[in-house]
Backbone as a chain_set.jsonl record, in Angstrom:
{"seq": "MTENKTEDRRYLARAIALSREHMNNGAGGPFGAVIVRDGRILGEGWNRVTSAKDPTAHAEVVAIRRACEAVGDFSLQGATLYTSCEPCPMCLASAYWARVSRIVYANTREDAAAIGFDDSLIYDEIAKPIPERLIPMDHEPSLEARAVFDAWMEKPDKIAY", "coords": {"N": [[-109.442, 12.125, -73.71], [-108.785, 9.83, -71.237], [-108.066, 10.466, -67.81], [-106.431, 8.249, -66.759], [-104.834, 7.537, -68.906], [-103.647, 9.744, -69.553], [-101.798, 9.983, -67.485], [-100.777, 7.525, -67.721], [-99.173, 8.275, -70.328], [-97.716, 10.258, -69.026], [-95.98, 9.034, -67.455], [-94.682, 7.077, -68.938], [-93.192, 8.728, -70.349], [-91.431, 9.67, -68.861], [-89.953, 7.144, -68.31], [-88.957, 6.771, -70.726], [-87.447, 9.159, -71.189], [-85.538, 8.481, -69.238], [-84.301, 6.457, -70.37], [-83.174, 7.777, -72.633], [-81.381, 9.676, -71.346], [-79.522, 8.155, -69.848], [-78.501, 6.325, -71.747], [-77.269, 8.175, -73.378], [-75.466, 9.153, -71.473], [-73.771, 6.832, -71.327], [-74.381, 4.771, -69.747], [-75.623, 2.3, -70.593], [-77.508, 0.173, -72.468], [-80.602, 1.574, -74.57], [-82.748, 1.696, -72.478], [-85.128, 2.35, -70.217], [-87.146, 2.453, -67.112], [-89.97, 2.804, -64.93], [-91.82, 2.757, -62.013], [-94.959, 2.864, -60.553], [-97.157, 3.567, -58.057], [-100.462, 4.391, -56.826], [-100.2, 6.947, -57.937], [-97.569, 7.681, -57.245], [-94.196, 7.51, -57.854], [-92.112, 4.981, -57.07], [-89.956, 3.7, -57.797], [-87.268, 4.018, -60.189], [-85.395, 3.134, -62.958], [-82.67, 2.38, -65.243], [-81.107, 1.102, -67.992], [-78.137, -0.663, -66.982], [-76.241, -2.396, -67.511], [-73.738, -2.548, -69.045], [-72.302, -0.371, -67.702], [-72.529, -1.334, -65.204], [-71.277, -3.835, -65.391], [-72.907, -5.959, -65.101], [-75.117, -8.266, -66.22], [-77.734, -8.637, -65.351], [-78.809, -6.135, -64.983], [-81.046, -4.847, -66.033], [-83.177, -2.117, -67.103], [-85.937, -2.606, -66.038], [-85.524, -4.389, -64.09], [-83.871, -3.076, -62.443], [-85.554, -0.911, -61.54], [-87.551, -2.358, -60.367], [-86.031, -3.426, -58.088], [-85.372, -1.192, -56.647], [-87.884, 0.088, -56.248], [-88.794, -1.893, -54.577], [-87.154, -1.784, -52.463], [-87.861, 0.932, -51.623], [-90.636, 0.568, -50.779], [-90.381, -1.364, -48.759], [-90.811, -4.042, -49.189], [-91.392, -7.195, -50.969], [-93.526, -7.1, -52.602], [-95.207, -5.742, -55.258], [-97.746, -5.412, -55.526], [-100.413, -3.708, -57.055], [-98.915, -1.686, -58.479], [-97.883, -0.189, -61.426], [-95.58, -0.829, -64.107], [-94.013, 1.067, -65.78], [-92.285, 1.096, -69.148], [-89.543, 1.674, -71.361], [-89.451, -0.33, -73.43], [-90.952, -3.154, -74.264], [-90.686, -5.656, -71.924], [-87.968, -7.873, -71.591], [-87.701, -11.5, -71.526], [-86.541, -12.285, -68.709], [-87.14, -9.758, -67.469], [-89.805, -9.604, -67.535], [-90.458, -11.871, -66.3], [-89.344, -11.038, -63.819], [-91.204, -8.931, -63.067], [-93.706, -10.374, -62.956], [-92.701, -11.937, -60.451], [-92.433, -9.826, -58.674], [-95.258, -9.157, -58.467], [-96.418, -6.967, -59.969], [-99.018, -4.844, -61.096], [-99.501, -4.341, -63.516], [-98.494, -3.644, -66.919], [-96.925, -0.906, -68.986], [-95.756, -0.382, -71.936], [-93.644, 0.962, -74.509], [-91.967, 0.889, -77.108], [-91.652, -2.315, -79.085], [-90.691, -5.782, -78.537], [-89.819, -6.623, -81.225], [-88.889, -4.205, -82.306], [-86.959, -3.855, -80.264], [-85.058, -5.935, -81.392], [-84.509, -5.149, -83.957], [-82.467, -3.355, -83.49], [-80.486, -4.63, -82.388], [-80.906, -5.972, -79.999], [-82.083, -8.563, -79.421], [-84.22, -10.93, -78.106], [-85.32, -13.364, -78.987], [-83.985, -15.861, -79.058], [-83.978, -16.52, -76.446], [-86.867, -16.685, -75.659], [-87.715, -18.825, -77.206], [-86.041, -20.696, -76.291], [-87.055, -21.194, -73.746], [-89.479, -22.417, -74.037], [-88.779, -25.018, -74.849], [-88.264, -28.498, -74.486], [-86.099, -29.289, -71.493], [-83.711, -31.304, -72.233], [-83.319, -30.377, -74.785], [-82.434, -27.743, -75.022], [-80.07, -25.096, -75.471], [-77.967, -24.686, -73.46], [-76.569, -26.93, -71.609], [-78.352, -28.889, -69.152], [-78.124, -30.682, -66.223], [-79.913, -32.79, -64.236], [-79.413, -33.511, -60.788], [-80.572, -35.276, -58.437], [-80.896, -34.733, -54.724], [-80.874, -35.676, -51.546], [-80.51, -34.074, -49.415], [-81.0, -31.718, -50.442], [-83.697, -31.958, -51.062], [-84.297, -32.358, -48.201], [-84.034, -29.782, -47.121], [-86.056, -28.345, -48.574], [-88.174, -29.761, -47.317], [-87.707, -28.658, -44.6], [-88.528, -26.08, -45.19], [-91.206, -26.029, -45.72], [-92.129, -27.056, -43.145], [-91.349, -24.712, -41.704], [-92.23, -22.585, -39.311], [-92.244, -19.693, -39.029], [-92.117, -18.79, -41.807], [-91.921, -16.488, -44.478], [-94.112, -16.507, -46.815], [-93.872, -16.357, -50.237]], "CA": [[-108.33, 11.316, -73.102], [-109.011, 9.67, -69.955], [-107.084, 10.668, -66.807], [-105.543, 7.153, -66.892], [-104.223, 7.602, -70.085], [-102.867, 10.986, -69.248], [-101.032, 9.329, -66.518], [-99.82, 6.64, -68.609], [-98.26, 9.149, -71.088], [-96.448, 10.979, -68.367], [-94.735, 8.228, -66.606], [-94.059, 6.561, -69.922], [-92.462, 9.643, -70.933], [-90.296, 9.494, -67.869], [-89.283, 6.172, -68.414], [-88.412, 7.253, -72.065], [-86.454, 10.257, -70.712], [-84.55, 7.911, -68.433], [-83.582, 5.578, -71.288], [-82.108, 8.65, -73.329], [-80.42, 10.232, -70.679], [-78.608, 7.323, -69.248], [-77.975, 6.08, -72.86], [-76.077, 9.078, -73.793], [-74.43, 9.028, -70.358], [-72.813, 5.651, -71.175], [-74.819, 3.583, -68.383], [-76.014, 1.203, -70.889], [-78.406, 0.404, -73.702], [-81.652, 2.598, -74.332], [-84.064, 1.48, -71.818], [-85.564, 3.091, -68.939], [-88.341, 2.189, -66.487], [-90.475, 3.725, -63.714], [-92.654, 1.814, -61.076], [-95.744, 3.742, -60.038], [-98.54, 3.023, -57.432], [-101.43, 5.403, -56.239], [-99.761, 8.205, -58.227], [-96.385, 7.897, -56.797], [-93.108, 6.863, -58.358], [-91.897, 4.273, -56.14], [-88.499, 3.387, -58.312], [-86.812, 4.167, -61.631], [-84.227, 2.556, -63.615], [-82.212, 2.344, -66.448], [-80.1, -0.157, -68.335], [-76.821, -0.43, -66.275], [-75.595, -3.732, -68.013], [-72.387, -2.497, -69.36], [-71.527, 0.298, -66.641], [-72.311, -2.249, -63.475], [-70.637, -5.078, -65.525], [-74.186, -6.706, -64.338], [-76.127, -8.544, -67.239], [-78.979, -8.532, -64.911], [-78.976, -4.88, -64.532], [-81.955, -4.056, -67.212], [-83.982, -0.946, -66.409], [-86.9, -3.083, -65.116], [-85.098, -4.985, -62.846], [-83.044, -1.852, -61.289], [-86.598, -0.183, -61.107], [-88.012, -3.251, -59.454], [-85.129, -3.429, -57.036], [-85.35, 0.293, -56.07], [-89.185, 0.223, -55.636], [-89.13, -2.952, -53.31], [-86.549, -1.286, -51.309], [-88.504, 1.969, -51.159], [-91.6, 0.188, -49.939], [-89.834, -2.373, -47.771], [-91.632, -5.258, -49.557], [-91.079, -7.684, -52.113], [-94.568, -7.138, -53.607], [-95.629, -4.337, -55.761], [-99.318, -5.429, -56.01], [-101.318, -2.348, -57.429], [-98.265, -0.908, -59.09], [-97.743, -0.191, -62.858], [-94.313, -0.759, -64.511], [-93.725, 1.689, -67.322], [-90.997, 0.817, -69.664], [-89.689, 2.224, -72.69], [-89.481, -1.118, -74.129], [-91.595, -4.449, -73.985], [-89.852, -6.441, -71.126], [-87.334, -9.148, -72.031], [-88.234, -12.581, -70.517], [-86.11, -11.976, -67.567], [-87.648, -8.622, -66.846], [-91.139, -10.136, -67.503], [-90.435, -12.797, -64.988], [-89.21, -10.265, -62.56], [-92.511, -8.268, -62.882], [-94.611, -11.34, -62.332], [-92.366, -12.251, -58.932], [-92.897, -8.762, -57.835], [-96.338, -8.957, -58.311], [-96.576, -5.942, -60.766], [-100.329, -5.374, -61.587], [-100.012, -3.812, -65.089], [-97.091, -3.211, -67.405], [-97.177, -0.148, -70.045], [-94.064, -0.131, -72.539], [-93.466, 1.714, -75.826], [-91.108, -0.094, -78.109], [-91.716, -3.695, -78.927], [-89.513, -6.722, -78.776], [-89.393, -6.452, -82.469], [-88.34, -2.909, -82.542], [-85.377, -3.979, -79.909], [-84.489, -6.959, -82.141], [-83.974, -4.376, -85.182], [-81.337, -2.638, -83.221], [-79.426, -5.523, -81.831], [-81.31, -6.34, -78.478], [-83.017, -9.769, -79.602], [-84.546, -11.875, -77.196], [-86.16, -14.49, -79.601], [-83.395, -16.935, -78.539], [-84.577, -16.92, -74.9], [-88.323, -16.942, -75.742], [-87.516, -20.108, -78.117], [-85.416, -21.717, -75.506], [-87.873, -21.343, -72.614], [-90.316, -23.277, -74.762], [-88.136, -26.27, -75.493], [-88.042, -29.313, -73.447], [-85.038, -29.09, -71.146], [-82.92, -31.787, -72.998], [-83.447, -29.605, -76.079], [-81.939, -26.48, -74.928], [-78.534, -24.92, -75.763], [-77.426, -24.659, -72.25], [-77.051, -28.183, -71.079], [-78.832, -28.93, -67.532], [-78.296, -32.019, -65.592], [-80.972, -32.861, -62.818], [-78.687, -34.251, -59.788], [-81.319, -35.292, -57.146], [-80.168, -34.76, -53.898], [-81.775, -35.78, -50.423], [-80.307, -32.971, -48.744], [-81.652, -30.334, -51.096], [-85.06, -32.161, -50.7], [-84.616, -31.938, -46.702], [-84.311, -28.322, -47.251], [-87.461, -28.157, -49.067], [-89.178, -30.294, -46.512], [-87.703, -28.07, -43.692], [-89.223, -25.114, -45.535], [-92.517, -26.617, -45.412], [-92.398, -27.125, -41.849], [-90.963, -23.633, -40.882], [-93.527, -22.002, -38.587], [-92.025, -18.467, -39.133], [-91.728, -18.65, -43.042], [-92.834, -15.452, -45.129], [-94.413, -17.225, -47.977], [-94.163, -15.421, -51.352]], "C": [[-108.6, 11.09, -71.54], [-107.736, 10.169, -68.62], [-105.939, 9.697, -66.641], [-104.56, 7.243, -67.771], [-103.337, 8.773, -70.079], [-101.652, 10.714, -68.472], [-99.936, 8.384, -67.073], [-98.705, 7.279, -69.452], [-97.252, 9.59, -70.337], [-95.584, 10.177, -67.773], [-94.213, 7.555, -67.823], [-93.007, 7.469, -70.52], [-91.305, 9.683, -69.91], [-89.343, 8.394, -68.174], [-88.486, 6.35, -69.811], [-87.093, 8.062, -72.07], [-85.243, 9.377, -69.959], [-83.592, 7.124, -69.61], [-82.813, 6.426, -72.049], [-81.007, 9.036, -72.748], [-79.251, 9.322, -70.179], [-77.976, 6.525, -70.367], [-76.813, 6.829, -73.123], [-75.046, 9.479, -72.895], [-73.461, 7.868, -70.251], [-72.914, 4.65, -70.231], [-74.981, 2.36, -69.227], [-76.628, 1.447, -72.131], [-79.779, 1.2, -73.276], [-82.975, 1.935, -73.659], [-84.112, 1.973, -70.531], [-86.868, 2.362, -68.56], [-88.676, 2.919, -65.279], [-91.678, 2.768, -63.05], [-93.666, 2.793, -60.453], [-96.899, 2.931, -59.373], [-99.219, 4.35, -56.616], [-100.784, 6.801, -56.699], [-98.499, 8.54, -57.827], [-95.451, 7.103, -57.393], [-92.411, 6.173, -57.149], [-90.226, 3.718, -56.541], [-88.534, 3.632, -59.85], [-85.537, 3.338, -61.697], [-83.885, 2.525, -64.823], [-81.259, 1.434, -66.897], [-78.763, 0.25, -67.871], [-75.861, -1.685, -66.917], [-74.105, -3.426, -68.252], [-71.576, -1.556, -68.186], [-71.542, -0.529, -65.237], [-71.536, -3.621, -63.933], [-71.892, -6.076, -65.084], [-75.215, -7.256, -65.696], [-77.471, -8.692, -66.824], [-79.597, -7.216, -64.652], [-79.852, -4.021, -65.596], [-82.878, -3.095, -66.179], [-84.966, -1.597, -65.528], [-86.544, -3.689, -63.929], [-84.609, -4.225, -61.626], [-84.227, -1.37, -60.831], [-87.338, -0.975, -60.026], [-87.374, -3.181, -58.133], [-85.387, -2.138, -56.127], [-86.664, 0.321, -55.419], [-89.61, -0.647, -54.402], [-88.367, -2.456, -52.204], [-87.178, -0.091, -50.88], [-89.818, 1.712, -50.301], [-91.196, -0.714, -48.7], [-90.859, -3.688, -48.09], [-90.952, -5.741, -50.617], [-92.273, -7.647, -53.104], [-94.861, -5.997, -53.959], [-96.773, -4.556, -56.34], [-99.919, -4.017, -56.102], [-100.247, -1.432, -58.172], [-98.181, -1.136, -60.568], [-96.442, -0.064, -63.037], [-94.601, -0.059, -65.848], [-92.541, 1.794, -67.792], [-91.024, 1.372, -71.088], [-89.787, 1.215, -73.903], [-90.049, -2.394, -73.544], [-90.431, -5.218, -73.084], [-89.258, -7.696, -71.932], [-87.988, -10.285, -71.162], [-87.812, -12.503, -68.954], [-86.707, -10.735, -66.845], [-89.017, -8.699, -66.607], [-91.123, -11.032, -66.463], [-90.287, -12.052, -63.666], [-90.402, -9.596, -62.094], [-93.472, -9.146, -62.207], [-94.017, -11.833, -60.74], [-92.55, -10.95, -58.161], [-94.171, -8.326, -57.645], [-96.916, -7.69, -58.886], [-98.123, -6.188, -61.096], [-100.542, -5.123, -62.968], [-98.452, -3.495, -65.353], [-97.539, -2.103, -68.783], [-95.888, 0.112, -70.747], [-94.634, 0.472, -74.124], [-92.835, 0.829, -76.863], [-91.666, -1.539, -77.923], [-90.635, -4.438, -78.968], [-88.932, -6.817, -80.085], [-88.668, -5.293, -83.008], [-86.9, -2.938, -81.878], [-84.524, -4.932, -80.861], [-83.603, -6.138, -83.375], [-82.83, -3.56, -84.802], [-80.072, -3.219, -82.326], [-79.598, -6.072, -80.515], [-82.519, -7.406, -78.735], [-83.109, -11.041, -78.932], [-85.151, -13.099, -77.762], [-85.302, -15.678, -79.157], [-83.952, -17.325, -77.413], [-85.992, -17.254, -74.925], [-88.266, -18.473, -76.362], [-87.174, -21.124, -76.822], [-86.411, -22.008, -74.281], [-88.814, -22.444, -72.968], [-89.863, -24.659, -74.849], [-88.118, -27.098, -74.191], [-86.455, -29.233, -72.689], [-83.791, -30.035, -71.822], [-82.557, -31.279, -74.195], [-82.67, -28.412, -76.086], [-80.141, -26.367, -75.042], [-77.495, -25.096, -74.688], [-77.854, -26.134, -71.527], [-77.396, -28.055, -69.687], [-78.827, -30.266, -67.26], [-78.909, -31.933, -64.349], [-79.946, -33.854, -62.108], [-79.78, -34.294, -58.431], [-80.548, -35.234, -56.151], [-81.101, -34.651, -52.66], [-81.594, -34.558, -49.537], [-81.159, -31.888, -49.131], [-83.381, -30.789, -50.867], [-85.604, -32.009, -49.173], [-84.715, -30.401, -46.483], [-85.379, -27.695, -47.493], [-88.447, -28.348, -48.107], [-89.058, -29.427, -45.085], [-88.367, -26.672, -44.105], [-90.69, -25.309, -45.418], [-93.194, -26.448, -44.141], [-92.028, -25.492, -41.024], [-91.963, -22.736, -40.471], [-93.339, -20.354, -38.962], [-91.656, -17.845, -40.675], [-92.307, -17.289, -43.3], [-93.104, -16.265, -46.461], [-94.521, -16.043, -49.267], [-94.259, -16.084, -52.772]], "O": [[-108.626, 12.017, -70.731], [-106.53, 10.089, -68.854], [-104.776, 10.044, -66.438], [-103.402, 7.026, -67.414], [-102.252, 8.685, -70.653], [-100.567, 11.193, -68.803], [-98.711, 8.416, -66.955], [-97.527, 6.936, -69.352], [-96.075, 9.464, -70.677], [-94.436, 10.563, -67.552], [-92.993, 7.427, -67.722], [-92.042, 7.005, -71.129], [-90.167, 9.734, -70.376], [-88.134, 8.591, -68.291], [-87.307, 5.997, -69.836], [-86.043, 7.822, -72.666], [-84.067, 9.677, -70.167], [-82.366, 7.225, -69.671], [-81.678, 6.006, -72.273], [-79.88, 8.914, -73.226], [-78.106, 9.77, -70.124], [-76.906, 5.989, -70.079], [-75.658, 6.403, -73.128], [-73.989, 10.007, -73.242], [-72.565, 7.795, -69.41], [-72.037, 3.864, -69.875], [-74.541, 1.318, -68.74], [-76.493, 2.465, -72.81], [-80.097, 1.456, -72.114], [-84.026, 1.716, -74.26], [-83.117, 1.991, -69.807], [-87.576, 1.78, -69.382], [-87.841, 3.571, -64.652], [-92.379, 2.088, -63.8], [-93.132, 3.645, -59.743], [-97.469, 1.957, -59.864], [-98.573, 5.139, -55.927], [-100.825, 7.745, -55.91], [-98.178, 9.715, -58.008], [-95.768, 5.921, -57.525], [-92.145, 6.908, -56.199], [-89.428, 3.389, -55.664], [-89.511, 3.499, -60.586], [-84.831, 2.967, -60.759], [-84.792, 2.643, -65.648], [-80.527, 0.956, -66.03], [-78.249, 1.306, -68.24], [-74.665, -1.696, -66.626], [-73.276, -4.085, -67.625], [-70.455, -1.87, -67.787], [-70.704, -0.38, -64.348], [-71.188, -4.437, -63.079], [-71.494, -7.16, -64.657], [-76.085, -6.47, -66.073], [-78.365, -8.857, -67.654], [-80.729, -7.119, -64.178], [-79.572, -2.883, -65.972], [-83.174, -3.239, -64.993], [-84.965, -1.281, -64.338], [-87.161, -3.545, -62.874], [-84.748, -4.443, -60.422], [-84.237, -1.283, -59.603], [-87.706, -0.456, -58.973], [-88.039, -2.914, -57.131], [-85.585, -2.242, -54.917], [-86.734, 0.535, -54.208], [-90.418, -0.358, -53.52], [-88.784, -2.626, -51.058], [-87.113, 0.076, -49.662], [-90.109, 2.412, -49.332], [-91.866, -0.63, -47.671], [-91.57, -4.195, -47.223], [-90.093, -5.094, -51.216], [-92.142, -8.065, -54.254], [-94.835, -5.097, -53.12], [-97.029, -4.101, -57.455], [-99.843, -3.262, -55.133], [-100.692, -0.338, -58.518], [-98.408, -2.277, -60.972], [-95.876, 0.731, -62.287], [-95.265, -0.515, -66.779], [-91.673, 2.42, -67.183], [-92.004, 1.528, -71.817], [-90.078, 1.561, -75.048], [-89.689, -2.735, -72.417], [-89.31, -5.351, -73.575], [-89.902, -8.375, -72.732], [-88.718, -10.017, -70.208], [-88.654, -12.644, -68.067], [-86.739, -10.75, -65.615], [-89.534, -8.061, -65.69], [-91.993, -10.832, -65.615], [-90.912, -12.322, -62.64], [-90.693, -9.613, -60.898], [-94.006, -8.858, -61.136], [-94.858, -12.086, -59.877], [-92.83, -11.046, -56.966], [-94.436, -7.379, -56.904], [-97.929, -7.272, -58.325], [-98.567, -7.313, -61.327], [-101.518, -5.545, -63.588], [-97.542, -3.227, -64.569], [-98.434, -2.474, -69.542], [-95.004, 0.771, -70.199], [-95.748, 0.384, -74.639], [-93.56, -0.013, -77.393], [-92.079, -1.939, -76.834], [-89.588, -3.941, -79.385], [-87.731, -7.055, -80.213], [-87.944, -5.359, -84.002], [-85.902, -2.421, -82.379], [-83.339, -4.661, -81.059], [-82.433, -6.359, -83.687], [-82.178, -3.044, -85.71], [-79.119, -2.646, -81.797], [-78.66, -6.586, -79.905], [-83.675, -7.203, -78.364], [-82.354, -12.003, -79.076], [-85.521, -13.93, -76.933], [-85.991, -16.645, -78.832], [-84.431, -18.457, -77.333], [-86.348, -18.159, -74.17], [-88.954, -19.293, -75.755], [-87.862, -22.078, -76.457], [-86.481, -23.175, -73.898], [-88.925, -23.386, -72.184], [-90.756, -25.502, -74.929], [-87.995, -26.606, -73.069], [-85.548, -29.095, -73.51], [-82.753, -29.385, -71.949], [-81.513, -31.672, -74.715], [-82.22, -28.031, -77.167], [-79.272, -27.204, -74.798], [-76.372, -25.552, -74.904], [-78.946, -26.455, -71.058], [-76.828, -27.203, -69.004], [-79.467, -31.039, -67.973], [-78.546, -31.146, -63.475], [-79.621, -34.892, -62.684], [-79.76, -33.43, -57.554], [-79.399, -35.622, -56.36], [-81.969, -33.779, -52.603], [-82.575, -34.09, -48.96], [-81.891, -31.249, -48.376], [-84.199, -29.935, -50.525], [-86.746, -31.7, -48.833], [-85.495, -29.923, -45.66], [-85.756, -26.693, -46.885], [-89.373, -27.564, -47.9], [-90.065, -29.383, -44.379], [-88.805, -26.075, -43.122], [-91.279, -24.392, -44.846], [-94.302, -25.96, -43.921], [-92.439, -25.235, -39.892], [-92.563, -22.103, -41.339], [-94.388, -19.751, -39.189], [-91.088, -16.765, -40.842], [-93.126, -16.851, -42.491], [-92.122, -16.628, -47.109], [-95.189, -15.014, -49.171], [-94.496, -15.392, -53.762]]}, "num_chains": 1, "name": "protein.A"}
């Protein structure tokens, strides 16, 4: 076994342990995540949806928030996200926005669906044209909204991301 596989298993085991511990403590669903860069854990998270009354408090999002705070940056380039389950669409998008370099997961989205955490509706909805989605979306163009975007483009001290 390569050193990388040994590390992968160790950090994945930590994510799984977090999922069990916090599920048993009533924090939320059976999900845990760890973000690691250069052999150092930057952030850990577990599902807190029901305990925090926050539908965005998925394990991966919590771990990303904590890791970014710990490093003082919105970019986690070079980091690996270890998660007890394949990330849902929100968590996957968050990993992309955070510039996570790699994801290692245990259970699949099909495994999650089998226990009541089915994300297939969201995956299906994202692929649909806007007018066909279940949640109606109305485009209301605004000159002021466009002006804000134009001001961003001209802003000399912006931090691009």
